[in-house]
Coordinates of C-alpha atoms and ligand atoms in Angstrom, one line a residue:
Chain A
X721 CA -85.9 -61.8 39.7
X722 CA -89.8 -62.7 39.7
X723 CA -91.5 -61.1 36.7
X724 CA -94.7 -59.1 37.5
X725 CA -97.6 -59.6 35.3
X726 CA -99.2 -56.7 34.3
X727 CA -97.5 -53.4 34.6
X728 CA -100.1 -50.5 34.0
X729 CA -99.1 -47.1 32.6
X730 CA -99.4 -44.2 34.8
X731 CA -101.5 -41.1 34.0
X732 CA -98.6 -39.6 31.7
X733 CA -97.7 -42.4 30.1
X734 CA -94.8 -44.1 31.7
X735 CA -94.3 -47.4 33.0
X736 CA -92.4 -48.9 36.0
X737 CA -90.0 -51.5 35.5
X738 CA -88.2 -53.6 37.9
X739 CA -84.1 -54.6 36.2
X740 CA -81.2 -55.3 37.3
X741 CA -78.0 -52.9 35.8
X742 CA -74.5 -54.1 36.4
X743 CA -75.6 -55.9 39.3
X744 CA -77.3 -52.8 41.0
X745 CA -81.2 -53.9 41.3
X746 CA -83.5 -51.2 40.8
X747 CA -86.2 -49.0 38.5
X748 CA -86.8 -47.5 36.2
X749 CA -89.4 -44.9 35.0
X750 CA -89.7 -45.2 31.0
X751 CA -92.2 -44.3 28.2
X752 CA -93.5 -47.1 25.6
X753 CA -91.7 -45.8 22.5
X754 CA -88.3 -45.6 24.2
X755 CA -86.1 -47.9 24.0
X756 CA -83.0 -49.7 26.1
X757 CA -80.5 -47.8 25.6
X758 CA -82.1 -45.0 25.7
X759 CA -83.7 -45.5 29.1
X760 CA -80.0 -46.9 30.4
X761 CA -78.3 -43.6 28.9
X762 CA -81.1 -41.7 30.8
X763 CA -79.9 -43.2 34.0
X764 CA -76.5 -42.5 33.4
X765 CA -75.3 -45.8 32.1
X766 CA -73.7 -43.8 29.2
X767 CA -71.5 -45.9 28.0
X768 CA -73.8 -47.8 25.8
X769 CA -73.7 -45.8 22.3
X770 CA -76.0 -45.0 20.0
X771 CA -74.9 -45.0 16.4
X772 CA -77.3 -45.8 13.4
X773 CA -80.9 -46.5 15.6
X774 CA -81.9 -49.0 13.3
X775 CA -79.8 -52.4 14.7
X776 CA -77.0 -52.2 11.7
X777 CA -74.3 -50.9 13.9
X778 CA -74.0 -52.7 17.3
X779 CA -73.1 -49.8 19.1
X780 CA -75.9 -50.5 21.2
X781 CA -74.7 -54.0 22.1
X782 CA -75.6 -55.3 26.1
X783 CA -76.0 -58.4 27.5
X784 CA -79.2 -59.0 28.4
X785 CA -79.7 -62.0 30.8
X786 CA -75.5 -62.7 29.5
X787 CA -76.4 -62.9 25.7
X788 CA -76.0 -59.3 23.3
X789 CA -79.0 -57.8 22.2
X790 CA -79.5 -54.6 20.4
X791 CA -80.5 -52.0 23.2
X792 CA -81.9 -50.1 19.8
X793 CA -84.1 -52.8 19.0
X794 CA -85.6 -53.7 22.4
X795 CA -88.1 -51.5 24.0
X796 CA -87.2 -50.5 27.4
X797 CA -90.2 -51.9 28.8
X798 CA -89.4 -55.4 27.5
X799 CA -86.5 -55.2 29.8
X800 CA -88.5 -56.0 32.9
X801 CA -87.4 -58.3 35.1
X802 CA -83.8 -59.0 32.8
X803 CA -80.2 -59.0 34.0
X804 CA -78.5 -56.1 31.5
X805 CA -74.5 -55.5 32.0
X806 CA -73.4 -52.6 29.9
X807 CA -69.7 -51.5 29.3
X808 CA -69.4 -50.1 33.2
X809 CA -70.1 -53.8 34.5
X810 CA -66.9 -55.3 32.9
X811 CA -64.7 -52.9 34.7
X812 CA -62.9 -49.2 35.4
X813 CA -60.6 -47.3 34.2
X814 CA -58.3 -48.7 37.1
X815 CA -59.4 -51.7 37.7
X816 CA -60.4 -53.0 33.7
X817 CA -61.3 -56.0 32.3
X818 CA -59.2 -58.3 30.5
X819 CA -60.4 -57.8 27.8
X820 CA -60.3 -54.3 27.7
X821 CA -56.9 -54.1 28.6
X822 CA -56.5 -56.9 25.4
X823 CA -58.1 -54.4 23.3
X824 CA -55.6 -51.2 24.7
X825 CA -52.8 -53.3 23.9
X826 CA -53.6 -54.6 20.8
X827 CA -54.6 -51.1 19.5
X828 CA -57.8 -51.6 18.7
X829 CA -59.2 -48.8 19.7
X830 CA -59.3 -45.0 17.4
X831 CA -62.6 -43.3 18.2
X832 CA -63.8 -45.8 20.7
X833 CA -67.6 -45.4 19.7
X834 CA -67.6 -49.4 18.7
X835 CA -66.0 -50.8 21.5
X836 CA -68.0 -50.9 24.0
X837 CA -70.8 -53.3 22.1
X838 CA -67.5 -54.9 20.5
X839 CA -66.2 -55.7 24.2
X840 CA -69.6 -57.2 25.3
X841 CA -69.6 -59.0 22.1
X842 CA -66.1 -60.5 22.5
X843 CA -67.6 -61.0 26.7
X844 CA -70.4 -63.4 25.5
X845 CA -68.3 -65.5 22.9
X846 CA -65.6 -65.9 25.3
X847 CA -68.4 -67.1 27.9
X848 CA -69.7 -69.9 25.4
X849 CA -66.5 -70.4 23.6
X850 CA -62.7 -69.9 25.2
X851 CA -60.9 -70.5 22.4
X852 CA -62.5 -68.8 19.5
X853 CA -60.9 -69.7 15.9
X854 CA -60.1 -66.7 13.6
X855 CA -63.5 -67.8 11.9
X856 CA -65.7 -67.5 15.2
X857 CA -64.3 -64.3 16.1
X858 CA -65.3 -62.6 13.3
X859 CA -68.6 -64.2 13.2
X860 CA -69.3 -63.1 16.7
X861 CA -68.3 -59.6 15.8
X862 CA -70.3 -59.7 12.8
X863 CA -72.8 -57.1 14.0
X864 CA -70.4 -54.3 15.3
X865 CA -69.3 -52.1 13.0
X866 CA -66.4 -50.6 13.1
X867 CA -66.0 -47.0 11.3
X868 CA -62.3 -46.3 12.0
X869 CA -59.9 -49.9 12.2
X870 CA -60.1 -52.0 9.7
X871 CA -61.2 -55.0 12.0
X872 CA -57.4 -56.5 12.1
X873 CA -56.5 -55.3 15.6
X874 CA -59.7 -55.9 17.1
X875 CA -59.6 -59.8 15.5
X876 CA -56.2 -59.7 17.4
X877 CA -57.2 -57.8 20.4
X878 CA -60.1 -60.9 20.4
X879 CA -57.2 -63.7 20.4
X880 CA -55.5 -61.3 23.3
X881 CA -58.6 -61.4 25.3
X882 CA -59.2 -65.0 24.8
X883 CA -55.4 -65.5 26.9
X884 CA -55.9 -63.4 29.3
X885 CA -59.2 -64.4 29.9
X886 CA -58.1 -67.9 30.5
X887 CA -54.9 -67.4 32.4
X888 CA -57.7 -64.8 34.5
X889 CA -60.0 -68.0 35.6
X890 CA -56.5 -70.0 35.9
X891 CA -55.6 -67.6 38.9
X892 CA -58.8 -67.8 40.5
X893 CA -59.2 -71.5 40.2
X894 CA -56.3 -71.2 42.2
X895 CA -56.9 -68.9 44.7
X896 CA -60.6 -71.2 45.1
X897 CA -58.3 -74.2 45.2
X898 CA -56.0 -72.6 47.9
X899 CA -58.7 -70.9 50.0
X900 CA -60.1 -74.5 50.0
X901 CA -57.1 -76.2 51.1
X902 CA -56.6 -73.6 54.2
X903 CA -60.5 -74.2 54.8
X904 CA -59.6 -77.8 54.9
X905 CA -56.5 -77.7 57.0
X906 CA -58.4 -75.3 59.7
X907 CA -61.2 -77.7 60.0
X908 CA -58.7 -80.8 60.5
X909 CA -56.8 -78.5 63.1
X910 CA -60.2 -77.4 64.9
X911 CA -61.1 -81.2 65.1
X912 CA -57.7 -82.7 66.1
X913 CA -58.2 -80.3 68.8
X914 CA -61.4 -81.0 69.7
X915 CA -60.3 -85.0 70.1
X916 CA -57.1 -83.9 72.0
X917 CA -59.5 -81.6 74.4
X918 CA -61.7 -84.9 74.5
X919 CA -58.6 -87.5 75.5
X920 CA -57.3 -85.1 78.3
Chain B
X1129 CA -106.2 -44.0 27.2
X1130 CA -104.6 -46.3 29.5
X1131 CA -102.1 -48.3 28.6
X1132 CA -100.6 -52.0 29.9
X1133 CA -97.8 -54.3 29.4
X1134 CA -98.6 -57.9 30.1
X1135 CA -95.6 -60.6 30.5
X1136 CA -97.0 -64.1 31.2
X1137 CA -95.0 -66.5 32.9
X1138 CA -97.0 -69.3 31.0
X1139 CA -99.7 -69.9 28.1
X1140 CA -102.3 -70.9 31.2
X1141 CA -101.6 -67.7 32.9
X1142 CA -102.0 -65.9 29.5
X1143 CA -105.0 -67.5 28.1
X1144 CA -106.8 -67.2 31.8
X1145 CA -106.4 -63.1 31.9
X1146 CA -107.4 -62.4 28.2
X1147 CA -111.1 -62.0 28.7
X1148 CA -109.6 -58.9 31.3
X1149 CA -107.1 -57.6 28.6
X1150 CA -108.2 -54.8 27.1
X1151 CA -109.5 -55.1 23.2
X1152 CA -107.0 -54.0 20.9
X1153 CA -104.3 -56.4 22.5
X1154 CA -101.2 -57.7 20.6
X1155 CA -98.4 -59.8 20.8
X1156 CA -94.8 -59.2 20.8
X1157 CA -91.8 -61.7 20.7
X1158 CA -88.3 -60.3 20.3
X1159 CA -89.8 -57.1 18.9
X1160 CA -87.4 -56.4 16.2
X1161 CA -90.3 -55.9 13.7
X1162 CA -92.5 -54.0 16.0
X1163 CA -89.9 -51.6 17.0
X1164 CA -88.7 -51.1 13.3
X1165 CA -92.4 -49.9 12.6
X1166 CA -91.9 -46.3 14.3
X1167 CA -88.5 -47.3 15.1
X1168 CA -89.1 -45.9 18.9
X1169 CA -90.2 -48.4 20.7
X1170 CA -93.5 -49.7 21.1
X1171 CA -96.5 -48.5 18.9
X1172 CA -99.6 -47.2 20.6
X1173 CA -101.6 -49.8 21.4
X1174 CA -103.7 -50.3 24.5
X1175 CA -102.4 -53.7 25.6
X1176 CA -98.8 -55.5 24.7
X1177 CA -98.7 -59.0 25.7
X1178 CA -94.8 -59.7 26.1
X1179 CA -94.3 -63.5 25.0
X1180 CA -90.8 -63.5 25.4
X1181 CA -90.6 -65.2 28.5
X1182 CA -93.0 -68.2 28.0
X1183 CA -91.2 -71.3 28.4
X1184 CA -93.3 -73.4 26.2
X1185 CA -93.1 -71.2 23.0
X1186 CA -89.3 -71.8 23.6
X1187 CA -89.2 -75.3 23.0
X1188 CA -87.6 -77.5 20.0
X1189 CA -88.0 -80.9 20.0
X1190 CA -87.5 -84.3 17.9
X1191 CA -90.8 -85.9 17.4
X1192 CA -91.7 -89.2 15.7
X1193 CA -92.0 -88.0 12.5
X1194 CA -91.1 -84.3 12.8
X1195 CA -89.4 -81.9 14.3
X1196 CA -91.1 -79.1 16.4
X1197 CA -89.8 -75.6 16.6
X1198 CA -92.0 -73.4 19.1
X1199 CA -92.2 -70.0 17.8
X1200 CA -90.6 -67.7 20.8
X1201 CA -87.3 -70.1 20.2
X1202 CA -84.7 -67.4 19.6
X1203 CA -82.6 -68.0 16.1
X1204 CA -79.8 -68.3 17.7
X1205 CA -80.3 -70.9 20.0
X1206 CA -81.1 -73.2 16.8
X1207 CA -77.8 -74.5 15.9
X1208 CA -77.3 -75.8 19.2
X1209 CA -79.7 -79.3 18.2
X1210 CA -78.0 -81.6 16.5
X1211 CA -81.3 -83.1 14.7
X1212 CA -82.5 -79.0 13.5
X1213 CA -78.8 -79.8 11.8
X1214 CA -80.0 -83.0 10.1
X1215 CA -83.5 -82.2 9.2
X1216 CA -83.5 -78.5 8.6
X1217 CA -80.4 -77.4 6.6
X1218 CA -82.2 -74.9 4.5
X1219 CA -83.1 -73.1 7.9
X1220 CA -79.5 -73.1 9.6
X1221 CA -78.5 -71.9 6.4
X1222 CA -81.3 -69.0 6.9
X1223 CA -79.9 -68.5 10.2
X1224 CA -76.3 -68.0 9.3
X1225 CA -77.2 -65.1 7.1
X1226 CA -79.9 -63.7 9.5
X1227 CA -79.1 -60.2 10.6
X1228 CA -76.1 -60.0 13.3
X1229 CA -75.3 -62.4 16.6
X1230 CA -76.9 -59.7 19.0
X1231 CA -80.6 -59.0 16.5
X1232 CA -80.5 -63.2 16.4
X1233 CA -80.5 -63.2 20.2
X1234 CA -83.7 -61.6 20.2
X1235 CA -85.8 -62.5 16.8
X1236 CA -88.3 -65.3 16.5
X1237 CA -89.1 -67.7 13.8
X1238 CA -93.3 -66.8 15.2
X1239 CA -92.5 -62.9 14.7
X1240 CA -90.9 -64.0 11.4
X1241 CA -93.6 -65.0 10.4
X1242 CA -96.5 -63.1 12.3
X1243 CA -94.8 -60.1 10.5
X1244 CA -95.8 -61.8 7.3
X1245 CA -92.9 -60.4 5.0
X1246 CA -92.3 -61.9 1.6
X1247 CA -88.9 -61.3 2.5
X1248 CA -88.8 -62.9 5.9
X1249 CA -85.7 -65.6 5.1
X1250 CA -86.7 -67.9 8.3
X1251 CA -90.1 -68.3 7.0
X1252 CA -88.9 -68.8 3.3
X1253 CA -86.7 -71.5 4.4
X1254 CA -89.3 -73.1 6.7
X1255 CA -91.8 -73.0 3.5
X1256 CA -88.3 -75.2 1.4
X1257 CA -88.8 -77.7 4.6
X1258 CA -92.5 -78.1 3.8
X1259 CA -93.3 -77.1 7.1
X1260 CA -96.8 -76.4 9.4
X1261 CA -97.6 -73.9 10.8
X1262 CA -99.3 -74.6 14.4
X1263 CA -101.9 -72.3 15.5
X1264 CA -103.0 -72.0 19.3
X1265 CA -106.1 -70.1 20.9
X1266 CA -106.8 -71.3 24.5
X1267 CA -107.3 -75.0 24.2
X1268 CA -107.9 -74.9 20.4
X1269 CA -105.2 -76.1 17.8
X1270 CA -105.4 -75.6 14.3
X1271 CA -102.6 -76.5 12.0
X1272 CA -102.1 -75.6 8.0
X1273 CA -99.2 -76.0 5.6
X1274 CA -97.0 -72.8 5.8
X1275 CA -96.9 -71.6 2.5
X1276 CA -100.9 -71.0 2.9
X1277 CA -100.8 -69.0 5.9
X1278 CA -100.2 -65.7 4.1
X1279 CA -102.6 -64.2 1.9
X1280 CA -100.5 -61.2 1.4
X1281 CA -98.2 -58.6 2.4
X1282 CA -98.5 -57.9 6.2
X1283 CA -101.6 -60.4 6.1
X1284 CA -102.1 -63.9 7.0
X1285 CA -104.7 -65.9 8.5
X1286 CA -104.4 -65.3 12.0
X1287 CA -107.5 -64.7 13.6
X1288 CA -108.0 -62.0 16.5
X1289 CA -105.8 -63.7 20.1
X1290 CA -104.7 -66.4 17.9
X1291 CA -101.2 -67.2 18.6
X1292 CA -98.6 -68.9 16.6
X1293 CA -97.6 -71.8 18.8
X1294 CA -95.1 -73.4 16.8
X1295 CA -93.6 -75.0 13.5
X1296 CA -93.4 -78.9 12.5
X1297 CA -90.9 -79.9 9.8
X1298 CA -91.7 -83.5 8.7
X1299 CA -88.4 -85.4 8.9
X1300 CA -86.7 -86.3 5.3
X1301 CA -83.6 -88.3 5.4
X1302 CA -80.6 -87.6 3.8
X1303 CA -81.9 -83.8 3.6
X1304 CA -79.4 -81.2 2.1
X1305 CA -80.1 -77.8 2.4
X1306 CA -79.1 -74.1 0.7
X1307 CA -80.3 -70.5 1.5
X1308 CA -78.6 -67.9 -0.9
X1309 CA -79.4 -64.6 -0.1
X1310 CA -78.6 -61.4 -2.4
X1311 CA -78.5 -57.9 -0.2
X1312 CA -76.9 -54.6 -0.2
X1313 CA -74.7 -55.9 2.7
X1314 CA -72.9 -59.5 2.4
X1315 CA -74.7 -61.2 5.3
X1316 CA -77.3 -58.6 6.5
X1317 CA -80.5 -57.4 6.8
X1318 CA -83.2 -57.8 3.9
X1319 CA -82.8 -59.2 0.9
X1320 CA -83.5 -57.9 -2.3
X1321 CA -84.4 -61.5 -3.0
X1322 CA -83.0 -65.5 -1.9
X1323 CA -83.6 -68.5 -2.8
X1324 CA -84.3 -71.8 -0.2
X1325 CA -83.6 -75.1 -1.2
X1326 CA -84.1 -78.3 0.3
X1327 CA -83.1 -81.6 -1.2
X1328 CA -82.3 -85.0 -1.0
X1329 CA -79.6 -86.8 -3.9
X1330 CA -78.9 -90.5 -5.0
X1331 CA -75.0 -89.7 -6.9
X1332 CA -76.2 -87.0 -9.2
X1333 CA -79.8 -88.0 -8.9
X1334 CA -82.7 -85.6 -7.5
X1335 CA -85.0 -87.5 -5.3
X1336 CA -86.6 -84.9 -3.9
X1337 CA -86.4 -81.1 -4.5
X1338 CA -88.3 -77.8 -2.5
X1339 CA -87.7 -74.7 -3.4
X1340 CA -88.9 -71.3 -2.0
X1341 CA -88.3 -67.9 -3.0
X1342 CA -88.1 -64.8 -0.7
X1343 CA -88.8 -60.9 -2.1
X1344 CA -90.4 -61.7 -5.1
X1345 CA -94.2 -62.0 -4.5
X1346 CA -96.9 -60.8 -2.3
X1347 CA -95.9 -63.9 0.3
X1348 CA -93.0 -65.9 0.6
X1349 CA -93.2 -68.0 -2.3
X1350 CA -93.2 -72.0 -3.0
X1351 CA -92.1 -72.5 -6.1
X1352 CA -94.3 -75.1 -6.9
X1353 CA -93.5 -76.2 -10.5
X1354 CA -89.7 -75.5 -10.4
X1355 CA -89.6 -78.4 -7.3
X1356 CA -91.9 -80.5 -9.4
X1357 CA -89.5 -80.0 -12.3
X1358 CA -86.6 -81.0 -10.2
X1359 CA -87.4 -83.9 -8.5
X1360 CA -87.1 -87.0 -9.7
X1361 CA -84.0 -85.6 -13.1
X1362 CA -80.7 -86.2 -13.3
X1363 CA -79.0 -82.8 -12.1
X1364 CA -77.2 -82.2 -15.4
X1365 CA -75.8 -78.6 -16.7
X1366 CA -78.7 -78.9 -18.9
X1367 CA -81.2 -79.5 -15.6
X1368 CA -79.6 -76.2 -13.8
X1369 CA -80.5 -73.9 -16.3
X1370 CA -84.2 -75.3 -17.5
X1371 CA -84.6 -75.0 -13.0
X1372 CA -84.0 -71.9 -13.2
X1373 CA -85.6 -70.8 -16.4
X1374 CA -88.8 -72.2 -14.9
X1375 CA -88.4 -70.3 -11.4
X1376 CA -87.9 -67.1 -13.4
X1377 CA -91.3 -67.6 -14.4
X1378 CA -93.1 -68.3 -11.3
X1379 CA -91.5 -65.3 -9.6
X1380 CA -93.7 -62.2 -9.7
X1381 CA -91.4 -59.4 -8.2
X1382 CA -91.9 -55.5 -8.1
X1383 CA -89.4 -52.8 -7.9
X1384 CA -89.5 -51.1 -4.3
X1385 CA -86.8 -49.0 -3.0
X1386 CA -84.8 -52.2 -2.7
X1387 CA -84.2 -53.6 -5.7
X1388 CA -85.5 -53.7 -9.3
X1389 CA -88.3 -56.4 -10.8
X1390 CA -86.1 -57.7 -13.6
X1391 CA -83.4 -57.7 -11.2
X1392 CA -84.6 -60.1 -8.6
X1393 CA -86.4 -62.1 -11.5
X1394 CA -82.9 -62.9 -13.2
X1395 CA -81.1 -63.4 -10.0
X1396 CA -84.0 -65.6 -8.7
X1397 CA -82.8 -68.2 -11.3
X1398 CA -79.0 -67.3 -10.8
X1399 CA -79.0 -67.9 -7.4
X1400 CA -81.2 -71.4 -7.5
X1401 CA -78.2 -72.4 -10.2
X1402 CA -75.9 -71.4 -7.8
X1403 CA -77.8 -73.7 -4.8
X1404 CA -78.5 -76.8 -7.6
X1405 CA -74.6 -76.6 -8.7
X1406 CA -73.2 -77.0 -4.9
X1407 CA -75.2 -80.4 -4.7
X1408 CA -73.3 -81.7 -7.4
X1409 CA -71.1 -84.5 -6.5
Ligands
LIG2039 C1 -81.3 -54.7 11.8 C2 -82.3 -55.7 11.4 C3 -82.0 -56.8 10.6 C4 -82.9 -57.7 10.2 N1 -82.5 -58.7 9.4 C5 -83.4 -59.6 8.9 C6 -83.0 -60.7 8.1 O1 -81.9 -60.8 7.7 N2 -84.0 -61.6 7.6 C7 -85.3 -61.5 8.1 O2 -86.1 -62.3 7.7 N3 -85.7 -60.5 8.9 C8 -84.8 -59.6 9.4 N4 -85.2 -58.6 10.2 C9 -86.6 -58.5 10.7 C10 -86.9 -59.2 12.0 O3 -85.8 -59.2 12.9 C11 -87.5 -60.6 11.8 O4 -88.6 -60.6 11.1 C12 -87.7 -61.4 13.2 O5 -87.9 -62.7 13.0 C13 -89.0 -60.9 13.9 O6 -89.1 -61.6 15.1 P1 -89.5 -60.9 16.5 O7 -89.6 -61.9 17.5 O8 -88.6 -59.8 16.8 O9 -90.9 -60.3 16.1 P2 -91.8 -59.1 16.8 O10 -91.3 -57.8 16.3 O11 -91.9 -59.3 18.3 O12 -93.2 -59.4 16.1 C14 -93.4 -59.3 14.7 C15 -94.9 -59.4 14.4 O13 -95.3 -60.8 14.7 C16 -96.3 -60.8 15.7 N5 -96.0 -62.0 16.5 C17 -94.8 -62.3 17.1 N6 -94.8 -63.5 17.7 C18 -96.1 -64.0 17.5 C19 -96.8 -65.2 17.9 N7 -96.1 -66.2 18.6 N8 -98.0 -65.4 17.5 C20 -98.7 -64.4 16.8 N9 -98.1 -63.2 16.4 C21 -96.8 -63.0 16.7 C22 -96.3 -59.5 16.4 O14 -97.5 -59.1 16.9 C23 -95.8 -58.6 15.3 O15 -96.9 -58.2 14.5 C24 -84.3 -57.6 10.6 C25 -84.6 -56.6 11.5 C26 -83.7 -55.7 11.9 C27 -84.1 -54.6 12.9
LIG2040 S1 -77.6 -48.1 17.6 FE1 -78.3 -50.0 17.8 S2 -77.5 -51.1 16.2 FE2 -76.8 -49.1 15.8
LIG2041 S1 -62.9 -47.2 16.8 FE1 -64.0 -45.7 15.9 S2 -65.8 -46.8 15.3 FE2 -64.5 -48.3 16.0

């Protein structure tokens, strides 16, 4: 996305920005002091939390441009021109993640008011680092707290999501490798019958 | 009063459309600082300029003789250089203990210091590594020793537009490095005080010795006679203690809602023990 310069205030206040959400380009009308997840829980992009307000928690987590930030600690307007996924970009209640099915079955889950920034967390380590030790896992969760487990399940629900994440790109390394090989053999049939056309 | 964000693309762009900014213009980096300061967003201010997305200010490189850190690089991205490993200990150290993953995705080592916090632990390990500070406005450079670029709380020497372009750390071999860091929460947040060291051994020898203290003066201090002290001794028992005996005395700390003066004095010495006895072969 091609940054504007200078984006101008309108006469109450609020600025236009240009972002892209979960893949949906788009707008967004939002005032100076608020910040980025409040302007994405104003769209409806609610399930990015809000716990503390102060960047201790990590309820806020998103990606923003694939890396967590604190949607608390960024002001929405600094969010121009940025890539953001949030919680709803991963996957749906039919159709989830892996790693949000990791965290089901591992248990991880009580209140819930964590996991979403804990997910997105677990999302970018497992982007930069597919099989986390014990020791990375819970330095990449560092910042989320977690009010109701005591951190066990979610370490394991990590390890989980590091599987099935793998065994995930497995299958569609596959399904790449096989749609290749039909590409192949349906351009070597469309030429041998070209030449055959050619020798008749 | 009309307000407007401006996000250059480049330092050219930037420095070409000041003279049209309005007059009370400001920068912002990650905004972690700024947005702590009415913790809603922005403060009023007629004009933001948004430096996150300048690719020059992101910039680390290995120089001749140093090693340049531009000041929009986010902390995060610092342990990915090998030579920031070799000639900057004291900072990765910093880093490790800096906030969460997510808050060092977005900090700076500029706003770090542009903030100007005695308790900023980037800048207080930067000020261990005896770095510059490089200033930038338009075409002009100006470049001063870190530990002078404060000359208070919330003040440095930062003139109006001036930017912080970046940070050079002369290259020591053989460079070790500690940052201990006392808070209410293990790894987190502000510190009620920490200690930076940077050193360099022969066996049980001292060649070379930097400390820096964070939280316990008016600026991010360098603890000028404890490194003299150091460098140079044998690191004996004896050493340790007379270290940090002598930082307890160059440390001028207040009790604020964070901690207590006699507090962060004692543990100013307790913690540059702790750093002196981990370099002990
Ligand atoms: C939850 C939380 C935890 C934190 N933990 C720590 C911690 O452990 N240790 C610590 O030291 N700090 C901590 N901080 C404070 C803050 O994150 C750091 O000071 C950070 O380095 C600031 O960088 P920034 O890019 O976000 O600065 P910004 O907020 O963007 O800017 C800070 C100031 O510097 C100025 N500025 C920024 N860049 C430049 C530039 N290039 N040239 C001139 N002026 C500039 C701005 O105008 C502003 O006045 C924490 C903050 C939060 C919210
Ligand atoms: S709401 Fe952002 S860190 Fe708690
Ligand atoms: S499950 Fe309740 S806060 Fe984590």
């Amino acid at each position: 996305m091609k940054n504007e310069e200078i984006i101008h205030a309108d006469e109450d206040g609020f600025f236009t920005i240009a972002l892209n959400v979960n893949g949906e380009l788009g707008h967004m009308i939002v005032s100076r002091n608020e910040t980025l997840v409040e302007a994405l829980r104003h769209y409806g992009w609610k399930g990015t939390k809000k716990g503390c307000d102060t960047g201790d928690c990590g309820s806020c987590t998103v990606l923003f441009n694939n890396k967590p930030v604190l949607g608390c600690m960024m002001p929405a307007v600094a969010a121009h021109g940025g890539n953001i996924t949030t919680i709803e970009g991963l996957g749906t209640v039919r159709n989830p993640h892996p790693i949000q099915q990791a965290f089901v079955e591992a248990g991880a889950v009580q209140c819930g008011f964590c996991i979403p920034g804990m997910i997105l967390s677990t999302k970018a380590l497992l982007d930069k680092n597919p099989e986390p030790s014990e020791a990375d896992i819970r330095k990449a969760l560092d910042g989320n707290l977690c009010r109701c487990t005591g951190y066990v399940t979610q370490v394991q629900a990590v390890r989980i999501a590091a599987k099935k994440v793998k065994a995930m790109k497995k299958q569609q390394e596959k399904l790449a490798a096989k749609e290749l090989a039909a590409e192949k053999r349906k351009a070597a049939r469309k030429t041998a019958k070209k030449a055959a056309k050619k020798n008749k | 009063m009309s307000e407007i964000i401006f996000k250059p693309c480049s330092l050219k762009e930037m420095w070409e459309e000041m003279p049209n900014l309005p007059e009370s213009r400001k920068y912002m980096a990650g905004g972690t600082d700024i947005v702590t300061v009415e913790n809603a967003g922005f403060p009023s201010s007629e004009c933001w300029i948004d430096i996150s997305d300048i690719p020059e200010l992101a910039t680390v490189k290995e120089e001749k003789d140093h090693v340049f850190i531009g000041a929009g690089v986010k902390l995060n991205d610092l342990e990915t250089y090998p030579f920031i490993k070799k000639y900057c200990p004291a900072l990765l150290a910093a880093v490790h203990d800096f906030a969460s993953p997510s808050l060092r995705n977005m900090a700076t080592l500029g706003g770090n210091a542009g903030n100007a916090s005695p308790c900023a632990d980037g800048v207080c390990a930067l000020v261990s590594l005896e770095a510059a500070i490089v200033l930038r406005k338009g075409n002009a450079e100006r470049k001063m020793p870190l530990r002078d670029f404060f000359t208070g709380p919330k003040r440095t020497k930062l003139e109006k537009d001036e930017l912080i372009y970046g940070f050079e750390i002369p290259k020591k071999e053989n460079l070790l490095g500690q940052y201990f860091k006392l808070g209410p929460r293990a790894f987190f947040g502000i510190s009620k005080v920490a200690v930076a060291l940077s050193a360099a051994m022969e066996g049980n020898k001292v060649k070379y010795a930097s400390v820096a203290i964070a939280s316990v003066a008016p600026v991010p201090l360098y603890a000028a006679k404890t490194s003299e002290y150091l460098t140079g001794k044998e690191l004996t028992e004896d050493t340790i203690l007379k270290a940090a005996d002598i930082a307890r005395g160059e440390v001028s700390p207040i009790t604020d809602a964070r901690s207590e003066a006699d507090y962060r004095r004692d543990m100013s010495g307790i913690l540059l023990e702790r750093a002196l006895r981990s370099f002990l072969n």
